[in-house]
Amino acid sequence: MKIDERMQEADYYIYNVHKELGKTEREIQDRRAAVQQELKETGTYVQTTEELTHGAKIAWRNNNHCIGRLFWNKLDVVDARHFTTEDAVFEALFTHIEQATNNGKVKPRITIFPPEQNGKAQVKIWNHQLFRYAGYQTEEGIVGDPASLSLTKECQKLGWEGKGTDFDLLPIVIQVGDSDPVYREIPEELVLEVPIRHPDFSIFYHLKVKWYAVPIISDMRLEIGGIEYPAAPFNGWYMGTEIGARNLADENRYNLLPHVAKQLGLNTKHLNTLWKDRALVELNVAVLDSFQKNGVAIVDHHTAAKQFKVFENNEKRAGRTVTGKWAWLIPPLSPATTHIFHKPFDNTVNKPNYFYRVEAPYE
Ligand code: ARG
């Protein structure tokens, strides 16, 4: 980001965040002046803990993809801006995993590593999520998660070897400063996974299907007031359809619908038997029931949509407009049963926000 743009972004943010936090006009003007001065002298500025913490929350509130935004103000924000060694970074990531997992009572959390310095990331996380299953290209086809093929290859180049099952957790790969990438496995005692079983039918037969408890996105850049945080892994809890209607169901992911349909005894010869839909529903029932029985937090899409409605009302009351991306907000299962389907959304992207990185560090 160019300095002029950064000064503008910073000024806009500093004014708004302190206004929202109820600071006096005097306090706001003093802080604005100090930030502009610091920017002139150093090209950047150090955000206060309050500016950082509230910025991460606003970024969640502003994220047009997320149906779970009702809870934006209940985000645990960990300031890890001074963590600049490999040991410290892994330590912070493992602590994140432990605290966010919270024995199944999943807590939304973000750990924020140092900001970019002169346009360069000080800490890089290679993984898309801290938990993700490896994907291997074999002669008999892909084993594991096809979405992980390229990162799995990179891990193997670094010397990592997976067991070769459908559910091998990838190690976490980081790069600190100008050093080479290093990987570490997540300590077993920190890994919470849920075996997926249907309460009434045996939908998987001999297949062992499971999913990890907490989705911790680690490849998005957090931008607050002109400052870019390229390493800022964050998590909420799962919505069932993310696993049951996408990860396990998509043809280019685990592609389990044909298998489930067969186990349910459905006629898969003709599309018009709606075997895909019927299999999809039972697979999603299995995901929700399994998480619940294992004491792991998860939300179904109907409840999530209702919570989103409360969020919309709250925002209106606070005098803010809710932006959103319709195609992301509607659940992939029975979308028209939720109110979200029946109205348009303004997809303006406000900042602070979380952005996709342009390319993976290993590309
Ligand atoms: N859709 C992603 C997945 O299935 C996770 C995205 C974040 N989800 C969340 N509930 N916070 O792994």
mmCIF file of C-alpha atoms and ligand atoms in Angstrom:
data_model
loop_
_atom_site.group_PDB
_atom_site.id
_atom_site.type_symbol
_atom_site.label_atom_id
_atom_site.label_comp_id
_atom_site.label_asym_id
_atom_site.label_seq_id
_atom_site.Cartn_x
_atom_site.Cartn_y
_atom_site.Cartn_z
ATOM 1 C CA MET A 1 0.000 0.000 0.000
ATOM 2 C CA LYS A 2 1.309 3.438 -0.921
ATOM 3 C CA ILE A 3 1.962 5.871 1.891
ATOM 4 C CA ASP A 4 -0.772 8.328 0.829
ATOM 5 C CA GLU A 5 -3.341 5.579 0.774
ATOM 6 C CA ARG A 6 -2.145 4.284 4.144
ATOM 7 C CA MET A 7 -2.381 7.751 5.703
ATOM 8 C CA GLN A 8 -5.912 8.058 4.399
ATOM 9 C CA GLU A 9 -6.975 4.598 5.515
ATOM 10 C CA ALA A 10 -5.429 5.168 8.923
ATOM 11 C CA ASP A 11 -7.125 8.495 9.442
ATOM 12 C CA TYR A 12 -10.519 7.151 8.425
ATOM 13 C CA TYR A 13 -10.136 4.125 10.701
ATOM 14 C CA ILE A 14 -8.728 5.919 13.732
ATOM 15 C CA TYR A 15 -11.575 8.403 13.631
ATOM 16 C CA ASN A 16 -14.257 5.742 13.275
ATOM 17 C CA VAL A 17 -12.963 3.178 15.717
ATOM 18 C CA HIS A 18 -12.553 5.661 18.553
ATOM 19 C CA LYS A 19 -15.910 7.205 17.772
ATOM 20 C CA GLU A 20 -17.478 3.754 17.970
ATOM 21 C CA LEU A 21 -15.630 3.093 21.227
ATOM 22 C CA GLY A 22 -17.121 6.256 22.697
ATOM 23 C CA LYS A 23 -13.970 8.399 22.967
ATOM 24 C CA THR A 24 -14.257 12.168 23.329
ATOM 25 C CA GLU A 25 -13.731 14.427 20.327
ATOM 26 C CA ARG A 26 -10.547 15.677 22.005
ATOM 27 C CA GLU A 27 -9.097 12.216 22.485
ATOM 28 C CA ILE A 28 -9.940 11.329 18.895
ATOM 29 C CA GLN A 29 -8.235 14.430 17.459
ATOM 30 C CA ASP A 30 -5.104 13.838 19.556
ATOM 31 C CA ARG A 31 -4.806 10.246 18.409
ATOM 32 C CA ARG A 32 -5.421 11.188 14.769
ATOM 33 C CA ALA A 33 -2.641 13.748 14.903
ATOM 34 C CA ALA A 34 -0.234 11.343 16.594
ATOM 35 C CA VAL A 35 -0.902 8.626 14.025
ATOM 36 C CA GLN A 36 -0.384 10.996 11.077
ATOM 37 C CA GLN A 37 2.863 12.204 12.645
ATOM 38 C CA GLU A 38 4.124 8.663 13.180
ATOM 39 C CA LEU A 39 3.199 7.795 9.584
ATOM 40 C CA LYS A 40 5.139 10.811 8.277
ATOM 41 C CA GLU A 41 8.209 9.897 10.293
ATOM 42 C CA THR A 42 8.271 6.132 9.890
ATOM 43 C CA GLY A 43 5.936 5.248 7.021
ATOM 44 C CA THR A 44 3.806 3.170 9.353
ATOM 45 C CA TYR A 45 2.284 3.272 12.845
ATOM 46 C CA VAL A 46 1.811 0.917 15.756
ATOM 47 C CA GLN A 47 -1.822 0.337 16.615
ATOM 48 C CA THR A 48 -2.906 0.357 20.243
ATOM 49 C CA THR A 49 -4.244 -2.914 21.632
ATOM 50 C CA GLU A 50 -7.705 -1.391 21.465
ATOM 51 C CA GLU A 51 -7.320 -0.382 17.818
ATOM 52 C CA LEU A 52 -6.080 -3.862 16.968
ATOM 53 C CA THR A 53 -8.667 -5.757 18.983
ATOM 54 C CA HIS A 54 -11.664 -3.799 17.837
ATOM 55 C CA GLY A 55 -10.334 -3.755 14.267
ATOM 56 C CA ALA A 56 -10.262 -7.549 14.118
ATOM 57 C CA LYS A 57 -13.859 -7.626 15.340
ATOM 58 C CA ILE A 58 -15.024 -5.006 12.839
ATOM 59 C CA ALA A 59 -13.271 -6.973 10.096
ATOM 60 C CA TRP A 60 -15.461 -9.956 11.000
ATOM 61 C CA ARG A 61 -18.571 -7.765 11.149
ATOM 62 C CA ASN A 62 -17.710 -6.434 7.684
ATOM 63 C CA ASN A 63 -17.049 -9.769 6.042
ATOM 64 C CA ASN A 64 -19.644 -10.302 3.358
ATOM 65 C CA HIS A 65 -19.078 -14.049 3.143
ATOM 66 C CA CYS A 66 -19.959 -14.869 6.718
ATOM 67 C CA ILE A 67 -23.399 -15.926 7.958
ATOM 68 C CA GLY A 68 -22.122 -16.178 11.564
ATOM 69 C CA ARG A 69 -21.501 -12.481 12.143
ATOM 70 C CA LEU A 70 -23.962 -12.122 15.034
ATOM 71 C CA PHE A 71 -21.067 -13.059 17.293
ATOM 72 C CA TRP A 72 -18.560 -10.517 15.924
ATOM 73 C CA ASN A 73 -18.145 -8.845 19.291
ATOM 74 C CA LYS A 74 -17.336 -12.133 21.026
ATOM 75 C CA LEU A 75 -14.032 -12.715 19.306
ATOM 76 C CA ASP A 76 -11.003 -13.498 21.475
ATOM 77 C CA VAL A 77 -8.217 -11.399 19.996
ATOM 78 C CA VAL A 78 -4.650 -12.418 20.748
ATOM 79 C CA ASP A 79 -1.964 -9.847 20.106
ATOM 80 C CA ALA A 80 1.069 -11.760 18.809
ATOM 81 C CA ARG A 81 2.660 -8.823 17.000
ATOM 82 C CA HIS A 82 5.944 -9.348 18.840
ATOM 83 C CA PHE A 83 6.218 -13.058 17.920
ATOM 84 C CA THR A 84 9.068 -13.298 15.447
ATOM 85 C CA THR A 85 10.795 -16.632 16.019
ATOM 86 C CA GLU A 86 9.736 -20.035 14.738
ATOM 87 C CA ASP A 87 9.308 -21.392 18.248
ATOM 88 C CA ALA A 88 7.187 -18.451 19.331
ATOM 89 C CA VAL A 89 4.982 -18.681 16.242
ATOM 90 C CA PHE A 90 4.350 -22.426 16.593
ATOM 91 C CA GLU A 91 3.730 -21.948 20.303
ATOM 92 C CA ALA A 92 1.119 -19.274 19.552
ATOM 93 C CA LEU A 93 -0.527 -21.441 16.884
ATOM 94 C CA PHE A 94 -0.744 -24.441 19.202
ATOM 95 C CA THR A 95 -2.148 -22.268 21.984
ATOM 96 C CA HIS A 96 -4.697 -20.937 19.500
ATOM 97 C CA ILE A 97 -5.749 -24.463 18.610
ATOM 98 C CA GLU A 98 -6.084 -25.465 22.251
ATOM 99 C CA GLN A 99 -8.000 -22.385 23.400
ATOM 100 C CA ALA A 100 -10.266 -22.248 20.341
ATOM 101 C CA THR A 101 -11.086 -25.957 20.561
ATOM 102 C CA ASN A 102 -11.840 -25.582 24.269
ATOM 103 C CA ASN A 103 -12.672 -29.306 24.600
ATOM 104 C CA GLY A 104 -15.410 -28.948 22.009
ATOM 105 C CA LYS A 105 -17.041 -25.767 23.291
ATOM 106 C CA VAL A 106 -15.468 -23.915 20.363
ATOM 107 C CA LYS A 107 -14.544 -20.271 20.963
ATOM 108 C CA PRO A 108 -14.080 -17.732 18.149
ATOM 109 C CA ARG A 109 -10.479 -16.583 18.257
ATOM 110 C CA ILE A 110 -7.848 -14.776 16.213
ATOM 111 C CA THR A 111 -4.089 -14.648 16.713
ATOM 112 C CA ILE A 112 -2.481 -11.635 15.042
ATOM 113 C CA PHE A 113 1.190 -11.897 14.061
ATOM 114 C CA PRO A 114 3.435 -8.974 13.040
ATOM 115 C CA PRO A 115 2.210 -6.667 10.265
ATOM 116 C CA GLU A 116 3.923 -6.320 6.926
ATOM 117 C CA GLN A 117 7.111 -4.291 7.027
ATOM 118 C CA ASN A 118 7.948 -2.356 3.851
ATOM 119 C CA GLY A 119 5.481 -4.513 2.004
ATOM 120 C CA LYS A 120 7.012 -7.757 3.285
ATOM 121 C CA ALA A 121 5.423 -10.369 5.514
ATOM 122 C CA GLN A 122 7.439 -11.086 8.667
ATOM 123 C CA VAL A 123 5.530 -14.276 9.337
ATOM 124 C CA LYS A 124 3.942 -16.463 6.669
ATOM 125 C CA ILE A 125 1.644 -19.405 7.193
ATOM 126 C CA TRP A 126 1.474 -21.694 4.180
ATOM 127 C CA ASN A 127 -1.619 -23.635 5.186
ATOM 128 C CA HIS A 128 -5.124 -22.713 4.099
ATOM 129 C CA GLN A 129 -6.408 -23.832 7.525
ATOM 130 C CA LEU A 130 -4.427 -24.988 10.549
ATOM 131 C CA PHE A 131 -6.312 -28.291 10.325
ATOM 132 C CA ARG A 132 -6.673 -29.746 6.858
ATOM 133 C CA TYR A 133 -6.346 -33.237 5.446
ATOM 134 C CA ALA A 134 -3.637 -34.078 2.937
ATOM 135 C CA GLY A 135 -4.420 -35.057 -0.633
ATOM 136 C CA TYR A 136 -2.253 -37.466 -2.632
ATOM 137 C CA GLN A 137 -2.242 -38.158 -6.328
ATOM 138 C CA THR A 138 -1.868 -41.936 -6.724
ATOM 139 C CA GLU A 139 -2.201 -44.348 -9.628
ATOM 140 C CA GLU A 140 -5.654 -45.349 -8.395
ATOM 141 C CA GLY A 141 -6.762 -41.727 -8.187
ATOM 142 C CA ILE A 142 -6.671 -39.139 -5.439
ATOM 143 C CA VAL A 143 -6.453 -40.247 -1.819
ATOM 144 C CA GLY A 144 -7.552 -37.737 0.825
ATOM 145 C CA ASP A 145 -8.705 -34.184 0.180
ATOM 146 C CA PRO A 146 -8.216 -33.083 -3.437
ATOM 147 C CA ALA A 147 -8.174 -29.471 -2.243
ATOM 148 C CA SER A 148 -4.818 -30.137 -0.543
ATOM 149 C CA LEU A 149 -2.859 -31.615 -3.457
ATOM 150 C CA SER A 150 -0.438 -28.734 -3.968
ATOM 151 C CA LEU A 151 0.282 -28.033 -0.289
ATOM 152 C CA THR A 152 0.722 -31.759 0.340
ATOM 153 C CA LYS A 153 3.350 -31.874 -2.414
ATOM 154 C CA GLU A 154 5.171 -28.913 -0.893
ATOM 155 C CA CYS A 155 5.159 -30.594 2.525
ATOM 156 C CA GLN A 156 6.623 -33.733 0.980
ATOM 157 C CA LYS A 157 9.354 -31.634 -0.655
ATOM 158 C CA LEU A 158 10.187 -30.332 2.809
ATOM 159 C CA GLY A 159 10.591 -33.899 4.030
ATOM 160 C CA TRP A 160 7.158 -34.588 5.498
ATOM 161 C CA GLU A 161 5.659 -37.999 4.936
ATOM 162 C CA GLY A 162 1.987 -38.724 5.408
ATOM 163 C CA LYS A 163 0.535 -42.113 6.253
ATOM 164 C CA GLY A 164 -1.382 -42.088 2.989
ATOM 165 C CA THR A 165 -4.885 -42.365 4.444
ATOM 166 C CA ASP A 166 -7.889 -40.269 3.447
ATOM 167 C CA PHE A 167 -7.596 -38.246 6.647
ATOM 168 C CA ASP A 168 -3.927 -37.427 7.357
ATOM 169 C CA LEU A 169 -3.675 -34.022 9.002
ATOM 170 C CA LEU A 170 -1.120 -31.864 7.232
ATOM 171 C CA PRO A 171 1.647 -30.344 9.334
ATOM 172 C CA ILE A 172 1.720 -26.578 9.807
ATOM 173 C CA VAL A 173 4.261 -24.830 7.574
ATOM 174 C CA ILE A 174 5.550 -21.383 8.454
ATOM 175 C CA GLN A 175 8.211 -19.012 7.278
ATOM 176 C CA VAL A 176 9.691 -16.381 9.544
ATOM 177 C CA GLY A 177 11.630 -13.412 8.140
ATOM 178 C CA ASP A 178 13.846 -14.541 5.292
ATOM 179 C CA SER A 179 14.291 -18.063 6.633
ATOM 180 C CA ASP A 180 13.357 -21.233 4.777
ATOM 181 C CA PRO A 181 9.955 -22.746 5.526
ATOM 182 C CA VAL A 182 9.728 -25.173 8.431
ATOM 183 C CA TYR A 183 6.955 -27.580 9.332
ATOM 184 C CA ARG A 184 5.700 -29.137 12.538
ATOM 185 C CA GLU A 185 2.942 -31.631 13.201
ATOM 186 C CA ILE A 186 0.125 -30.516 15.454
ATOM 187 C CA PRO A 187 0.612 -32.330 18.791
ATOM 188 C CA GLU A 188 -1.848 -35.214 18.930
ATOM 189 C CA GLU A 189 -3.345 -34.153 22.238
ATOM 190 C CA LEU A 190 -4.499 -30.897 20.630
ATOM 191 C CA VAL A 191 -6.351 -32.550 17.771
ATOM 192 C CA LEU A 192 -10.106 -32.926 18.152
ATOM 193 C CA GLU A 193 -11.888 -34.850 15.410
ATOM 194 C CA VAL A 194 -15.402 -36.203 15.075
ATOM 195 C CA PRO A 195 -16.214 -39.600 13.556
ATOM 196 C CA ILE A 196 -19.228 -39.065 11.289
ATOM 197 C CA ARG A 197 -22.059 -41.551 11.780
ATOM 198 C CA HIS A 198 -25.726 -41.451 10.950
ATOM 199 C CA PRO A 199 -28.040 -41.916 13.951
ATOM 200 C CA ASP A 200 -30.338 -44.343 12.068
ATOM 201 C CA PHE A 201 -28.634 -45.753 8.987
ATOM 202 C CA SER A 202 -25.228 -47.158 8.220
ATOM 203 C CA ILE A 203 -24.370 -44.670 5.484
ATOM 204 C CA PHE A 204 -20.671 -45.360 5.220
ATOM 205 C CA TYR A 205 -20.447 -49.145 5.692
ATOM 206 C CA HIS A 206 -16.716 -49.965 5.839
ATOM 207 C CA LEU A 207 -15.593 -46.371 5.151
ATOM 208 C CA LYS A 208 -14.308 -44.466 8.148
ATOM 209 C CA VAL A 209 -15.286 -40.848 7.704
ATOM 210 C CA LYS A 210 -14.393 -38.076 10.106
ATOM 211 C CA TRP A 211 -13.854 -34.333 10.201
ATOM 212 C CA TYR A 212 -11.874 -32.003 12.437
ATOM 213 C CA ALA A 213 -13.696 -29.912 15.020
ATOM 214 C CA VAL A 214 -12.471 -26.390 14.320
ATOM 215 C CA PRO A 215 -12.041 -24.532 11.024
ATOM 216 C CA ILE A 216 -9.101 -22.152 11.545
ATOM 217 C CA ILE A 217 -8.585 -20.081 8.387
ATOM 218 C CA SER A 218 -4.909 -19.203 8.097
ATOM 219 C CA ASP A 219 -4.478 -17.835 4.583
ATOM 220 C CA MET A 220 -6.338 -14.554 4.790
ATOM 221 C CA ARG A 221 -4.838 -11.119 5.257
ATOM 222 C CA LEU A 222 -6.351 -8.897 7.908
ATOM 223 C CA GLU A 223 -6.369 -5.222 7.006
ATOM 224 C CA ILE A 224 -7.026 -2.590 9.678
ATOM 225 C CA GLY A 225 -6.570 1.147 9.209
ATOM 226 C CA GLY A 226 -3.958 0.871 6.469
ATOM 227 C CA ILE A 227 -1.965 -1.816 8.296
ATOM 228 C CA GLU A 228 -1.760 -5.291 6.769
ATOM 229 C CA TYR A 229 -1.520 -8.405 8.892
ATOM 230 C CA PRO A 230 -0.686 -11.250 6.499
ATOM 231 C CA ALA A 231 -0.648 -13.871 9.254
ATOM 232 C CA ALA A 232 -3.763 -13.704 11.401
ATOM 233 C CA PRO A 233 -5.408 -17.129 11.708
ATOM 234 C CA PHE A 234 -9.001 -17.024 12.956
ATOM 235 C CA ASN A 235 -11.845 -19.388 13.642
ATOM 236 C CA GLY A 236 -15.492 -19.713 14.514
ATOM 237 C CA TRP A 237 -17.370 -22.986 14.857
ATOM 238 C CA TYR A 238 -18.632 -25.002 11.919
ATOM 239 C CA MET A 239 -21.983 -24.717 10.215
ATOM 240 C CA GLY A 240 -22.989 -28.288 9.349
ATOM 241 C CA THR A 241 -23.382 -27.729 5.609
ATOM 242 C CA GLU A 242 -19.743 -26.673 5.242
ATOM 243 C CA ILE A 243 -18.826 -30.272 5.964
ATOM 244 C CA GLY A 244 -21.935 -32.194 4.901
ATOM 245 C CA ALA A 245 -22.843 -30.278 1.756
ATOM 246 C CA ARG A 246 -19.388 -29.225 0.593
ATOM 247 C CA ASN A 247 -16.269 -30.859 2.064
ATOM 248 C CA LEU A 248 -17.668 -34.392 2.064
ATOM 249 C CA ALA A 249 -20.093 -33.943 -0.826
ATOM 250 C CA ASP A 250 -18.534 -31.825 -3.594
ATOM 251 C CA GLU A 251 -17.423 -33.877 -6.556
ATOM 252 C CA ASN A 252 -13.998 -32.274 -6.430
ATOM 253 C CA ARG A 253 -13.689 -32.929 -2.671
ATOM 254 C CA TYR A 254 -14.589 -36.186 -0.880
ATOM 255 C CA ASN A 255 -17.433 -36.902 -3.332
ATOM 256 C CA LEU A 256 -19.359 -39.175 -0.948
ATOM 257 C CA LEU A 257 -22.898 -38.781 -2.293
ATOM 258 C CA PRO A 258 -22.809 -41.818 -4.627
ATOM 259 C CA HIS A 259 -21.515 -43.908 -1.754
ATOM 260 C CA VAL A 260 -24.123 -42.651 0.721
ATOM 261 C CA ALA A 261 -26.924 -43.127 -1.833
ATOM 262 C CA LYS A 262 -25.876 -46.702 -2.411
ATOM 263 C CA GLN A 263 -25.852 -47.396 1.324
ATOM 264 C CA LEU A 264 -29.326 -45.892 1.576
ATOM 265 C CA GLY A 265 -30.490 -48.222 -1.195
ATOM 266 C CA LEU A 266 -31.432 -45.375 -3.524
ATOM 267 C CA ASN A 267 -31.776 -45.753 -7.262
ATOM 268 C CA THR A 268 -28.845 -43.795 -8.628
ATOM 269 C CA LYS A 269 -29.511 -44.613 -12.264
ATOM 270 C CA HIS A 270 -31.797 -41.659 -12.797
ATOM 271 C CA LEU A 271 -31.187 -38.118 -11.665
ATOM 272 C CA ASN A 272 -34.904 -37.565 -11.280
ATOM 273 C CA THR A 273 -35.128 -39.914 -8.297
ATOM 274 C CA LEU A 274 -33.388 -37.049 -6.462
ATOM 275 C CA TRP A 275 -30.943 -39.527 -5.013
ATOM 276 C CA LYS A 276 -28.346 -36.784 -4.661
ATOM 277 C CA ASP A 277 -30.700 -34.609 -2.642
ATOM 278 C CA ARG A 278 -31.802 -37.475 -0.414
ATOM 279 C CA ALA A 279 -28.217 -38.585 0.199
ATOM 280 C CA LEU A 280 -27.218 -34.995 0.872
ATOM 281 C CA VAL A 281 -29.851 -34.530 3.563
ATOM 282 C CA GLU A 282 -28.899 -37.736 5.377
ATOM 283 C CA LEU A 283 -25.208 -36.887 5.170
ATOM 284 C CA ASN A 284 -25.932 -33.515 6.771
ATOM 285 C CA VAL A 285 -28.075 -35.132 9.457
ATOM 286 C CA ALA A 286 -25.097 -37.388 10.180
ATOM 287 C CA VAL A 287 -22.670 -34.455 10.478
ATOM 288 C CA LEU A 288 -24.865 -32.464 12.866
ATOM 289 C CA ASP A 289 -25.768 -35.485 14.991
ATOM 290 C CA SER A 290 -22.156 -36.674 15.218
ATOM 291 C CA PHE A 291 -20.812 -33.290 16.322
ATOM 292 C CA GLN A 292 -23.593 -32.971 18.902
ATOM 293 C CA LYS A 293 -23.080 -36.471 20.283
ATOM 294 C CA ASN A 294 -19.345 -35.794 20.580
ATOM 295 C CA GLY A 295 -19.912 -32.529 22.427
ATOM 296 C CA VAL A 296 -18.440 -30.381 19.665
ATOM 297 C CA ALA A 297 -20.084 -27.047 18.852
ATOM 298 C CA ILE A 298 -21.749 -26.816 15.446
ATOM 299 C CA VAL A 299 -24.703 -24.882 14.072
ATOM 300 C CA ASP A 300 -27.284 -26.015 11.532
ATOM 301 C CA HIS A 301 -28.043 -23.669 8.636
ATOM 302 C CA HIS A 302 -31.586 -22.845 9.761
ATOM 303 C CA THR A 303 -30.405 -21.664 13.161
ATOM 304 C CA ALA A 304 -27.478 -19.812 11.588
ATOM 305 C CA ALA A 305 -29.854 -17.967 9.239
ATOM 306 C CA LYS A 306 -32.038 -16.983 12.193
ATOM 307 C CA GLN A 307 -28.980 -15.686 14.031
ATOM 308 C CA PHE A 308 -28.008 -13.736 10.934
ATOM 309 C CA LYS A 309 -31.446 -12.110 10.990
ATOM 310 C CA VAL A 310 -30.777 -10.980 14.574
ATOM 311 C CA PHE A 311 -27.423 -9.596 13.394
ATOM 312 C CA GLU A 312 -29.162 -7.641 10.629
ATOM 313 C CA ASN A 313 -31.574 -6.153 13.159
ATOM 314 C CA ASN A 314 -28.786 -5.299 15.600
ATOM 315 C CA GLU A 315 -26.839 -3.529 12.883
ATOM 316 C CA LYS A 316 -29.850 -1.549 11.797
ATOM 317 C CA ARG A 317 -30.378 -0.422 15.375
ATOM 318 C CA ALA A 318 -26.725 0.623 15.589
ATOM 319 C CA GLY A 319 -27.198 2.743 12.464
ATOM 320 C CA ARG A 320 -25.007 0.598 10.235
ATOM 321 C CA THR A 321 -25.882 -1.065 6.938
ATOM 322 C CA VAL A 322 -25.212 -4.763 6.558
ATOM 323 C CA THR A 323 -23.261 -5.657 3.440
ATOM 324 C CA GLY A 324 -23.163 -9.220 2.189
ATOM 325 C CA LYS A 325 -22.510 -11.517 -0.728
ATOM 326 C CA TRP A 326 -25.732 -13.349 -1.438
ATOM 327 C CA ALA A 327 -24.122 -16.340 -3.134
ATOM 328 C CA TRP A 328 -22.000 -16.923 -0.019
ATOM 329 C CA LEU A 329 -24.630 -16.199 2.593
ATOM 330 C CA ILE A 330 -27.243 -18.653 1.347
ATOM 331 C CA PRO A 331 -26.578 -22.149 2.672
ATOM 332 C CA PRO A 332 -25.841 -24.819 0.037
ATOM 333 C CA LEU A 333 -28.672 -26.978 1.394
ATOM 334 C CA SER A 334 -32.326 -25.857 1.109
ATOM 335 C CA PRO A 335 -31.354 -22.199 0.642
ATOM 336 C CA ALA A 336 -34.900 -21.033 -0.095
ATOM 337 C CA THR A 337 -36.043 -22.173 3.367
ATOM 338 C CA THR A 338 -34.029 -19.286 4.865
ATOM 339 C CA HIS A 339 -34.951 -15.585 4.679
ATOM 340 C CA ILE A 340 -31.536 -14.807 3.191
ATOM 341 C CA PHE A 341 -32.526 -16.364 -0.133
ATOM 342 C CA HIS A 342 -35.422 -13.983 -0.568
ATOM 343 C CA LYS A 343 -33.657 -10.653 -0.446
ATOM 344 C CA PRO A 344 -30.782 -8.917 -2.205
ATOM 345 C CA PHE A 345 -27.550 -7.937 -0.483
ATOM 346 C CA ASP A 346 -25.209 -5.034 -1.103
ATOM 347 C CA ASN A 347 -21.766 -6.505 -1.766
ATOM 348 C CA THR A 348 -19.768 -3.344 -1.001
ATOM 349 C CA VAL A 349 -16.524 -4.325 0.755
ATOM 350 C CA ASN A 350 -15.827 -2.128 3.778
ATOM 351 C CA LYS A 351 -12.628 -2.092 5.820
ATOM 352 C CA PRO A 352 -11.334 -3.363 8.202
ATOM 353 C CA ASN A 353 -11.791 -6.753 6.548
ATOM 354 C CA TYR A 354 -10.251 -10.130 5.774
ATOM 355 C CA PHE A 355 -8.954 -10.548 2.216
ATOM 356 C CA TYR A 356 -7.704 -13.474 0.168
ATOM 357 C CA ARG A 357 -4.004 -13.451 -0.390
ATOM 358 C CA VAL A 358 -3.059 -13.056 -4.018
ATOM 359 C CA GLU A 359 -1.158 -16.321 -4.207
ATOM 360 C CA ALA A 360 0.089 -19.005 -1.865
ATOM 361 C CA PRO A 361 3.679 -18.371 -0.636
ATOM 362 C CA TYR A 362 4.864 -21.587 -2.314
ATOM 363 C CA GLU A 363 3.478 -20.707 -5.728
HETATM 364 N N1 ARG B 1 -15.804 -23.665 4.723
HETATM 365 C C1 ARG B 1 -14.572 -23.932 5.394
HETATM 366 C C2 ARG B 1 -14.461 -25.425 5.685
HETATM 367 O O1 ARG B 1 -15.369 -26.148 5.419
HETATM 368 C C3 ARG B 1 -14.448 -23.139 6.686
HETATM 369 C C4 ARG B 1 -14.693 -21.659 6.576
HETATM 370 C C5 ARG B 1 -14.931 -20.965 7.897
HETATM 371 N N2 ARG B 1 -16.092 -21.499 8.556
HETATM 372 C C6 ARG B 1 -16.540 -21.138 9.760
HETATM 373 N N3 ARG B 1 -17.584 -21.752 10.228
HETATM 374 N N4 ARG B 1 -15.943 -20.207 10.483
HETATM 375 O O2 ARG B 1 -13.494 -25.920 6.217
#
